[in-house]
Amino acid sequence: MVWAAGRDWWWSRSLRCHLFLGALFRLLLIAYGHYQDQWGPAGVKFTDVDYRVYTDAARYLHHGQSPYKRHTYRYTPYLAGLLWPNVWLHPLWGKALFSLCDLAIALLIYACLQASQPAATRSHSSLPPPARLALSGSLLWLYNPFSMAISARGSCEAVVLLLILLTIYGFQARAYFCAGLVFGLSIHFKLYPIIYALIFYLSLSQRSRFWAKVCLLNGAQVRFTVATLVGLIGSTYVAYRLYGQPYLSEAWLYHLARKDIRHNFSPYFYMLYLTHDVDDAGLSLVTFLPQIVVLFVISVVMARPADLWFGLFALTAVFVAFNKVCTSQYFLWYMVLLPLVHHRLRFSLGQWLGMGALWGAAQGSWLLAAYYLEFDGTNTFQVLWLEGLAFFSANVGLLSKLIREYRTQYVVA
């Protein structure tokens, strides 16, 4: 009885009410993080180290200097500009901005899901099924503790995710030129959204054959492609004119030649750690080839408007799992797309909880070995590598299960 009453209260609340609660939780988390940083145990900081890098770059910008004078600042200069108020207003400005982007993402998820429902099924009752579907997807992101914590710690992932959601919304509204501009800007901010380029492009064609989709362009493909190039090249050119070669070296070339030997979730990390002094192009091919092949296949198979959202989710999950560097922030890249497709995955609550428990247990087991390496100094590199393989297997297994369920529902539909 109490459970039913609580459930009814939960679903009867408006999106505005939930947005207020989501904002309150994020503000409390930011306040807790500030307290932890100021008065918590030394060496245990809540704030992400990258947030200090952003702030230092903004400080250089404030004094009329290049943000790339800050060592390890390897992002677009526009990010330093967004965090400029960190210097002259308050150091928590950036965290509040990222959390605000989080809330905007929840709004966009709601708008995308609501617009995807046939108009005839909508009504003006308090909570019709289409509105409930849109609300449930929005709340999956809004109350996601992972997204709350990442933004409250000062990671800029929410900015890029917001641009990706804006691209999807523009696609859904058939505003392909605007969607392309935003998509190009998202690639400028962080290179990984480029994995969506092929499936976006192919989904705009009604032709059945792959080569016909690629070569026989239509107006929508031209508008989207031109706008993407304008958004990407234009934003990059302006940044280059402002900061020259240091910008290209730090924001682009560094990432192309990057070798990250710090322990991370990637199954490749131990190999890269042991071979960091070896300049072998074959190693790069080993890490990139499986990833590229799977991304290409998914882009071609799911290049239909009806499959686009799930295709984007699958592409992101594969990219993160197969990437040679994988950290906790990367998980948000596919988590933000899951609310758009959750209604096509008709698992029971127990099944969802079981899959979540498997994913969390595999991650927690890795984190335990990482803790002993990072804080205790114990040599757990080989254990970490094995845990990384286990986590990779869990991710691939769960994604395979999701794809099978999606295809089953699609065939039945």
Tab-separated table of C-alpha atoms in Angstrom, residues 154-336:
chain	number	residue	atom	x	y	z
A	154	GLY	CA	34.031	19.212	-12.247
A	155	SER	CA	34.252	17.018	-15.348
A	156	CYS	CA	33.170	18.752	-18.567
A	157	GLU	CA	31.536	15.652	-20.097
A	158	ALA	CA	28.048	17.146	-19.721
A	159	VAL	CA	28.893	19.930	-22.198
A	160	VAL	CA	29.747	17.456	-24.967
A	161	LEU	CA	26.785	15.223	-24.113
A	162	LEU	CA	24.472	18.231	-24.324
A	163	LEU	CA	25.771	18.999	-27.831
A	164	ILE	CA	25.160	15.382	-28.865
A	165	LEU	CA	21.600	15.454	-27.517
A	166	LEU	CA	21.010	18.737	-29.352
A	167	THR	CA	22.215	17.035	-32.530
A	168	ILE	CA	19.765	14.164	-32.009
A	169	TYR	CA	16.937	16.600	-31.308
A	170	GLY	CA	17.769	18.569	-34.464
A	171	PHE	CA	17.806	15.319	-36.429
A	172	GLN	CA	14.400	14.401	-35.075
A	173	ALA	CA	13.048	17.842	-35.989
A	174	ARG	CA	14.516	17.436	-39.511
A	175	ALA	CA	16.607	20.568	-38.958
A	176	TYR	CA	19.604	18.890	-40.539
A	177	PHE	CA	21.678	22.007	-41.106
A	178	CYS	CA	21.362	23.106	-37.482
A	179	ALA	CA	22.003	19.551	-36.316
A	180	GLY	CA	25.144	19.410	-38.447
A	181	LEU	CA	26.473	22.678	-37.021
A	182	VAL	CA	26.043	21.406	-33.465
A	183	PHE	CA	27.488	18.015	-34.391
A	184	GLY	CA	30.597	19.662	-35.853
A	185	LEU	CA	30.993	21.702	-32.679
A	186	SER	CA	30.685	18.549	-30.550
A	187	ILE	CA	33.543	16.934	-32.514
A	188	HIS	CA	35.584	20.086	-31.968
A	189	PHE	CA	34.999	19.900	-28.216
A	190	LYS	CA	35.864	16.197	-27.991
A	191	LEU	CA	36.915	13.981	-30.871
A	192	TYR	CA	34.926	10.849	-29.998
A	193	PRO	CA	31.508	11.980	-31.453
A	194	ILE	CA	33.052	11.489	-34.904
A	195	ILE	CA	32.101	7.798	-34.539
A	196	TYR	CA	28.486	8.871	-35.175
A	197	ALA	CA	29.239	10.544	-38.525
A	198	LEU	CA	28.656	7.486	-40.716
A	199	ILE	CA	25.400	6.334	-39.126
A	200	PHE	CA	24.000	9.886	-39.155
A	201	TYR	CA	24.908	10.223	-42.827
A	202	LEU	CA	23.566	6.798	-43.887
A	203	SER	CA	20.321	7.170	-41.941
A	204	LEU	CA	19.386	10.165	-44.094
A	205	SER	CA	19.148	7.988	-47.206
A	206	GLN	CA	16.131	5.865	-48.120
A	207	ARG	CA	18.167	3.622	-50.430
A	208	SER	CA	18.798	0.021	-49.479
A	209	ARG	CA	22.320	-0.598	-50.803
A	210	PHE	CA	25.308	0.703	-48.873
A	211	TRP	CA	27.172	2.161	-51.830
A	212	ALA	CA	24.016	3.867	-53.066
A	213	LYS	CA	23.575	5.475	-49.639
A	214	VAL	CA	27.154	6.695	-49.703
A	215	CYS	CA	27.452	7.907	-53.284
A	216	LEU	CA	23.938	8.996	-54.326
A	217	LEU	CA	23.516	12.014	-52.081
A	218	ASN	CA	20.207	13.663	-51.276
A	219	GLY	CA	19.487	17.157	-50.000
A	220	ALA	CA	19.394	16.158	-46.330
A	221	GLN	CA	22.788	14.449	-46.564
A	222	VAL	CA	24.306	17.481	-48.270
A	223	ARG	CA	22.916	19.915	-45.702
A	224	PHE	CA	24.038	17.805	-42.753
A	225	THR	CA	27.519	17.122	-44.183
A	226	VAL	CA	28.184	20.734	-45.164
A	227	ALA	CA	26.945	22.023	-41.818
A	228	THR	CA	29.086	19.505	-39.917
A	229	LEU	CA	32.191	20.623	-41.807
A	230	VAL	CA	31.307	24.268	-41.239
A	231	GLY	CA	30.796	23.694	-37.512
A	232	LEU	CA	33.972	21.653	-37.097
A	233	ILE	CA	36.323	23.573	-39.382
A	234	GLY	CA	34.941	26.984	-38.430
A	235	SER	CA	35.294	26.480	-34.680
A	236	THR	CA	38.733	24.902	-35.135
A	237	TYR	CA	39.946	27.678	-37.435
A	238	VAL	CA	38.914	30.397	-34.986
A	239	ALA	CA	40.733	28.599	-32.170
A	240	TYR	CA	43.820	28.221	-34.367
A	241	ARG	CA	43.789	31.917	-35.300
A	242	LEU	CA	43.641	32.791	-31.615
A	243	TYR	CA	46.300	30.410	-30.260
A	244	GLY	CA	48.191	28.998	-33.240
A	245	GLN	CA	50.361	25.895	-33.140
A	246	PRO	CA	50.126	25.339	-29.353
A	247	TYR	CA	46.393	24.809	-29.825
A	248	LEU	CA	46.882	22.245	-32.600
A	249	SER	CA	49.627	20.443	-30.700
A	250	GLU	CA	47.778	20.191	-27.395
A	251	ALA	CA	44.125	19.877	-28.421
A	252	TRP	CA	44.530	17.685	-31.519
A	253	LEU	CA	47.950	16.200	-32.265
A	254	TYR	CA	48.518	15.080	-28.678
A	255	HIS	CA	45.377	12.940	-28.709
A	256	LEU	CA	46.228	11.346	-32.040
A	257	ALA	CA	49.654	10.204	-30.798
A	258	ARG	CA	48.634	9.706	-27.173
A	259	LYS	CA	49.934	6.721	-25.212
A	260	ASP	CA	48.255	6.536	-21.826
A	261	ILE	CA	50.145	4.107	-19.588
A	262	ARG	CA	48.195	4.916	-16.425
A	263	HIS	CA	46.012	2.081	-15.207
A	264	ASN	CA	42.502	2.280	-16.600
A	265	PHE	CA	39.623	-0.035	-17.475
A	266	SER	CA	40.903	-0.778	-20.978
A	267	PRO	CA	42.063	-4.369	-21.589
A	268	TYR	CA	44.975	-2.876	-23.540
A	269	PHE	CA	46.429	-0.795	-20.718
A	270	TYR	CA	48.937	-3.387	-19.457
A	271	MET	CA	50.272	-4.014	-22.958
A	272	LEU	CA	50.677	-0.267	-23.502
A	273	TYR	CA	52.293	0.066	-20.080
A	274	LEU	CA	54.884	-2.598	-20.882
A	275	THR	CA	55.595	-1.241	-24.380
A	276	HIS	CA	55.456	2.514	-23.747
A	277	ASP	CA	59.055	2.922	-24.990
A	278	VAL	CA	58.374	0.970	-28.184
A	279	ASP	CA	57.424	3.045	-31.224
A	280	ASP	CA	55.560	0.369	-33.160
A	281	ALA	CA	52.729	1.235	-35.555
A	282	GLY	CA	51.564	-2.375	-35.326
A	283	LEU	CA	50.526	-1.883	-31.703
A	284	SER	CA	48.287	1.011	-32.674
A	285	LEU	CA	46.755	-1.122	-35.412
A	286	VAL	CA	46.093	-3.938	-32.940
A	287	THR	CA	44.175	-1.576	-30.661
A	288	PHE	CA	42.251	0.289	-33.362
A	289	LEU	CA	41.388	-2.373	-35.945
A	290	PRO	CA	38.814	-4.404	-33.917
A	291	GLN	CA	37.189	-1.182	-32.768
A	292	ILE	CA	36.934	0.273	-36.280
A	293	VAL	CA	35.547	-2.942	-37.781
A	294	VAL	CA	32.774	-3.292	-35.191
A	295	LEU	CA	31.891	0.415	-35.396
A	296	PHE	CA	31.624	0.183	-39.185
A	297	VAL	CA	29.387	-2.896	-39.078
A	298	ILE	CA	27.014	-1.358	-36.516
A	299	SER	CA	26.836	1.898	-38.493
A	300	VAL	CA	25.850	0.044	-41.667
A	301	VAL	CA	23.411	-2.434	-40.076
A	302	MET	CA	21.556	0.159	-37.995
A	303	ALA	CA	21.567	3.009	-40.517
A	304	ARG	CA	17.776	3.401	-40.500
A	305	PRO	CA	15.800	6.223	-38.872
A	306	ALA	CA	13.911	3.673	-36.752
A	307	ASP	CA	17.171	2.192	-35.452
A	308	LEU	CA	19.191	5.400	-35.148
A	309	TRP	CA	18.929	5.914	-31.382
A	310	PHE	CA	19.848	2.352	-30.537
A	311	GLY	CA	22.597	2.445	-33.160
A	312	LEU	CA	24.116	5.496	-31.472
A	313	PHE	CA	23.956	3.733	-28.108
A	314	ALA	CA	25.562	0.551	-29.469
A	315	LEU	CA	28.304	2.510	-31.234
A	316	THR	CA	29.169	4.349	-28.040
A	317	ALA	CA	29.183	1.224	-25.875
A	318	VAL	CA	31.463	-0.554	-28.363
A	319	PHE	CA	33.784	2.435	-28.665
A	320	VAL	CA	34.183	2.724	-24.893
A	321	ALA	CA	34.636	-1.023	-24.316
A	322	PHE	CA	37.187	-1.471	-27.130
A	323	ASN	CA	39.068	1.797	-26.641
A	324	LYS	CA	42.724	1.736	-25.630
A	325	VAL	CA	41.936	4.205	-22.832
A	326	CYS	CA	38.794	3.867	-20.714
A	327	THR	CA	37.997	5.831	-17.559
A	328	SER	CA	34.848	6.290	-15.491
A	329	GLN	CA	33.816	9.464	-17.332
A	330	TYR	CA	33.556	7.491	-20.551
A	331	PHE	CA	30.645	5.479	-19.177
A	332	LEU	CA	28.491	8.604	-19.346
A	333	TRP	CA	28.885	8.618	-23.117
A	334	TYR	CA	26.540	5.652	-23.481
A	335	MET	CA	24.537	6.173	-20.294
A	336	VAL	CA	23.107	9.382	-21.741
